[in-house]
Amino acid sequence: MKLFLDTADIEEIRTVARWGVLDGVTTNPSLFARTSGMTYDEILAEICTITDGPVSAEVVAEDAEGMLKEGRHFAKIADNIVVKVPMSETGLEAISRFAAEGISTNCTLIFTANQGLLAAKAGASLLSPFVGRLDDINEEGMVVIRELSDIIRFHEIESEVLSASIRHPRHVTDSALAGAHIATLPFKIFQQMVHHPLTDKGITQFRADWDKARKALEAAKG
Ligand code: G3P
């Protein structure tokens, strides 16, 4: 199970990389809009100096030629760039043409197993169903993760299922149990996964007992 950071914030990426648990990064235009002072290209180049794992860069063009132009440009930034393409008829065409050129793609905005199957057949390396946005509209996002992961394994397809739009730590556990190869998480959820009240309380207690024991020993020695 690989864990990616879903962010364009360089400091967040540096932090999780230091923990030794970062397998890749996904960005999108909305995440880029939350940053300031750097172009999208500059951010992508910087991220690729921090991680060797796949770094998704999303196209915004709505026609295949435009998607190909943007994607080819991103692919030149670093070897680990993966071009993120939204699911659509045009998106499928772009994905299959990128595949023919040897450029890896991440098909985004997947909401059904059938969309994921089409993206895999077109040649996408990563398939990104949006779990949280399905839950938001009273559907079961995890069903799509389970169905698509089963299809991929049953038919021995090479694409990987990337569980996206993760809203809480339970989504990560459930994605892993449902067979997702990867989950991409906001920084806050990485932090939430680290902490547990009993862990934090235990650390404080061990430290207090250690200090108490040392003081008692010093007092006994006079
Ligand atoms: O990578 C994009 C995806 O994770 C979006 O998440 O929270 O905007 O639905 P969200």
Coordinates of C-alpha atoms and ligand atoms in Angstrom, one line a residue:
M1 CA 0.0 0.0 0.0
K2 CA 1.6 3.3 -1.1
L3 CA 0.7 6.6 0.4
F4 CA 0.8 9.8 -1.6
L5 CA 0.4 13.4 -0.4
D6 CA -2.5 15.3 -2.0
T7 CA -1.0 18.8 -2.0
A8 CA 1.0 21.4 -3.8
D9 CA 2.5 22.8 -0.5
I10 CA 6.3 22.2 -0.6
E11 CA 6.7 22.4 3.2
E12 CA 4.0 19.7 3.8
I13 CA 5.8 17.5 1.2
R14 CA 9.2 18.0 2.9
T15 CA 7.7 17.1 6.3
V16 CA 6.2 13.8 5.2
A17 CA 9.3 12.9 3.2
R18 CA 11.3 13.4 6.4
W19 CA 9.1 10.9 8.1
G20 CA 10.1 8.3 5.5
V21 CA 6.6 7.4 4.5
L22 CA 6.1 9.4 1.3
D23 CA 5.6 7.4 -1.9
G24 CA 4.5 10.2 -4.3
V25 CA 2.5 13.4 -4.7
T26 CA -0.7 14.3 -6.4
T27 CA -1.5 17.9 -7.3
N28 CA -4.5 19.5 -9.1
P29 CA -5.5 23.1 -10.1
S30 CA -7.4 23.6 -6.9
L31 CA -4.4 22.6 -4.8
F32 CA -2.1 24.9 -6.9
A33 CA -4.6 27.8 -6.3
R34 CA -3.9 27.5 -2.6
T35 CA -0.2 28.2 -3.1
S36 CA 1.5 31.5 -3.8
G37 CA 4.8 32.9 -5.2
M38 CA 5.7 30.0 -7.6
T39 CA 4.4 28.9 -11.0
Y40 CA 2.9 25.5 -11.4
D41 CA 6.0 24.4 -13.3
E42 CA 8.3 25.6 -10.5
I43 CA 6.3 23.8 -7.9
L44 CA 6.3 20.6 -9.8
A45 CA 10.1 20.8 -10.4
E46 CA 10.6 21.4 -6.7
I47 CA 8.4 18.5 -5.6
C48 CA 10.4 16.2 -8.0
T49 CA 13.6 17.1 -6.1
I50 CA 12.0 15.9 -2.9
T51 CA 10.5 12.6 -4.0
D52 CA 11.4 10.1 -6.7
G53 CA 7.9 8.7 -6.5
P54 CA 5.2 9.6 -9.1
V55 CA 4.2 13.3 -9.1
S56 CA 0.8 14.0 -10.8
A57 CA 0.5 17.2 -12.8
E58 CA -3.0 17.9 -14.1
V59 CA -3.9 19.2 -17.5
V60 CA -6.7 21.8 -17.9
A61 CA -7.2 21.9 -21.6
E62 CA -10.5 20.5 -22.8
D63 CA -9.4 19.2 -26.2
A64 CA -7.1 16.3 -26.9
E65 CA -4.4 18.4 -28.7
G66 CA -4.3 20.9 -25.8
M67 CA -4.1 18.1 -23.2
L68 CA -1.2 16.5 -25.2
K69 CA 0.6 19.8 -25.4
E70 CA 0.3 20.5 -21.7
G71 CA 1.1 16.9 -20.7
R72 CA 4.2 16.7 -22.9
H73 CA 5.4 19.9 -21.4
F74 CA 4.9 18.5 -17.8
A75 CA 6.6 15.3 -18.7
K76 CA 9.8 17.2 -19.6
I77 CA 10.0 18.7 -16.1
A78 CA 11.2 15.4 -14.5
D79 CA 11.2 11.7 -15.2
N80 CA 8.7 11.0 -12.3
I81 CA 6.0 13.3 -13.6
V82 CA 2.6 11.6 -14.2
V83 CA 0.2 13.5 -16.4
K84 CA -3.2 13.7 -14.7
V85 CA -6.1 13.7 -17.2
P86 CA -9.8 14.0 -16.3
M87 CA -12.2 11.2 -17.3
S88 CA -14.0 12.1 -20.5
E89 CA -14.2 10.9 -24.1
T90 CA -11.5 13.5 -24.9
G91 CA -9.5 12.5 -21.8
L92 CA -9.5 8.8 -22.9
E93 CA -8.2 9.8 -26.3
A94 CA -5.4 11.8 -24.7
I95 CA -4.6 9.0 -22.2
S96 CA -4.2 6.5 -25.1
R97 CA -2.0 8.8 -27.1
F98 CA 0.1 9.6 -24.0
A99 CA 0.5 5.8 -23.5
A100 CA 1.7 5.4 -27.1
E101 CA 4.3 8.1 -26.4
G102 CA 5.5 6.4 -23.2
I103 CA 4.1 9.2 -21.0
S104 CA 2.4 7.9 -17.8
T105 CA -1.0 9.1 -16.9
N106 CA -3.3 9.3 -13.9
C107 CA -7.0 9.3 -14.8
T108 CA -8.8 11.6 -12.4
L109 CA -12.4 12.3 -11.5
I110 CA -13.4 8.6 -11.6
F111 CA -16.7 7.9 -9.9
T112 CA -17.6 4.4 -11.2
A113 CA -15.8 1.1 -11.7
N114 CA -16.7 1.3 -15.4
Q115 CA -15.0 4.7 -15.8
G116 CA -11.9 3.1 -14.1
L117 CA -12.0 0.1 -16.5
L118 CA -12.1 2.4 -19.5
A119 CA -9.2 4.5 -18.2
A120 CA -7.2 1.3 -17.6
K121 CA -8.0 0.0 -21.1
A122 CA -6.9 3.4 -22.6
G123 CA -3.5 2.9 -20.9
A124 CA -3.7 5.0 -17.7
S125 CA -1.1 3.9 -15.1
L126 CA -3.1 5.3 -12.2
L127 CA -6.9 5.2 -11.7
S128 CA -8.3 7.8 -9.2
P129 CA -11.8 7.2 -7.9
F130 CA -12.9 10.1 -5.6
V131 CA -14.2 8.5 -2.4
G132 CA -15.1 11.6 -0.4
R133 CA -17.1 13.3 -3.2
L134 CA -19.2 10.1 -3.6
D135 CA -19.8 9.9 0.2
D136 CA -20.8 13.6 0.0
I137 CA -23.7 12.8 -2.3
N138 CA -24.9 9.9 -0.2
E139 CA -23.2 7.2 -2.2
E140 CA -20.6 4.6 -1.0
G141 CA -17.2 5.8 -2.4
M142 CA -15.5 2.7 -1.0
V143 CA -17.7 0.4 -3.2
V144 CA -16.0 1.9 -6.3
I145 CA -12.5 1.3 -4.8
R146 CA -13.4 -2.4 -4.0
E147 CA -15.1 -3.1 -7.4
L148 CA -12.3 -1.5 -9.4
S149 CA -9.5 -3.1 -7.3
D150 CA -11.2 -6.5 -7.8
I151 CA -11.5 -5.9 -11.6
I152 CA -7.9 -4.9 -11.9
R153 CA -6.6 -8.0 -10.0
F154 CA -9.1 -10.5 -11.5
H155 CA -8.1 -9.5 -15.1
E156 CA -4.4 -9.0 -14.2
I157 CA -4.5 -5.4 -15.5
E158 CA -1.3 -3.4 -14.9
S159 CA -3.0 -0.1 -13.8
E160 CA -3.0 0.8 -10.0
V161 CA -6.1 2.0 -8.1
L162 CA -5.4 5.3 -6.3
S163 CA -8.0 6.1 -3.7
A164 CA -8.5 9.9 -3.8
S165 CA -10.7 12.5 -2.2
I166 CA -9.8 11.0 1.2
R167 CA -11.5 12.9 4.0
H168 CA -10.5 11.1 7.2
P169 CA -8.1 8.4 8.5
R170 CA -10.8 5.7 8.3
H171 CA -10.9 6.2 4.5
V172 CA -7.2 5.2 4.4
T173 CA -7.8 1.9 6.4
D174 CA -10.9 1.1 4.3
S175 CA -9.0 1.8 1.1
A176 CA -6.2 -0.5 2.1
L177 CA -8.7 -3.3 3.1
A178 CA -10.6 -2.7 -0.2
G179 CA -7.5 -3.5 -2.2
A180 CA -6.4 0.0 -3.4
H181 CA -2.8 0.1 -4.4
I182 CA -2.4 3.7 -3.3
A183 CA -4.2 6.3 -1.3
T184 CA -3.5 10.1 -1.7
L185 CA -4.1 12.1 1.5
P186 CA -4.1 15.7 2.6
F187 CA -1.3 16.5 5.1
K188 CA -3.8 16.8 7.9
I189 CA -4.8 13.2 7.5
F190 CA -1.2 12.0 7.6
Q191 CA -0.9 13.9 11.0
Q192 CA -4.2 12.4 12.2
M193 CA -2.9 8.9 11.4
V194 CA 0.2 9.4 13.5
H195 CA -1.6 10.5 16.7
H196 CA -3.7 8.6 19.2
P197 CA -4.7 10.1 22.6
L198 CA -3.3 7.0 24.4
T199 CA 0.0 7.2 22.5
D200 CA 0.4 10.9 23.4
K201 CA -0.6 10.2 27.0
G202 CA 1.8 7.2 27.2
I203 CA 4.7 9.3 26.0
T204 CA 4.0 11.9 28.7
Q205 CA 3.7 9.3 31.4
F206 CA 6.9 7.5 30.4
R207 CA 8.8 10.8 30.5
A208 CA 7.4 11.7 33.9
D209 CA 8.2 8.3 35.4
W210 CA 11.7 8.5 34.0
D211 CA 12.3 11.9 35.6
K212 CA 10.8 10.6 38.9
A213 CA 13.1 7.5 38.9
R214 CA 16.2 9.6 38.2
K215 CA 15.4 12.1 40.9
A216 CA 14.8 9.3 43.4
L217 CA 18.1 7.7 42.6
E218 CA 20.0 11.1 42.9
A219 CA 18.3 11.6 46.3
A220 CA 19.3 8.1 47.5
K221 CA 22.9 8.7 46.5
G222 CA 22.8 11.9 48.5
Ligands
G3P1 O1 -6.5 14.7 -5.9 C1 -7.8 15.2 -5.9 C2 -8.7 14.7 -4.9 O2 -8.1 14.0 -3.8 C3 -9.7 15.7 -4.5 O3 -10.1 15.7 -3.1 O4 -11.2 16.6 -1.1 O5 -11.2 18.0 -3.2 O6 -12.6 15.9 -3.0 P1 -11.3 16.6 -2.6

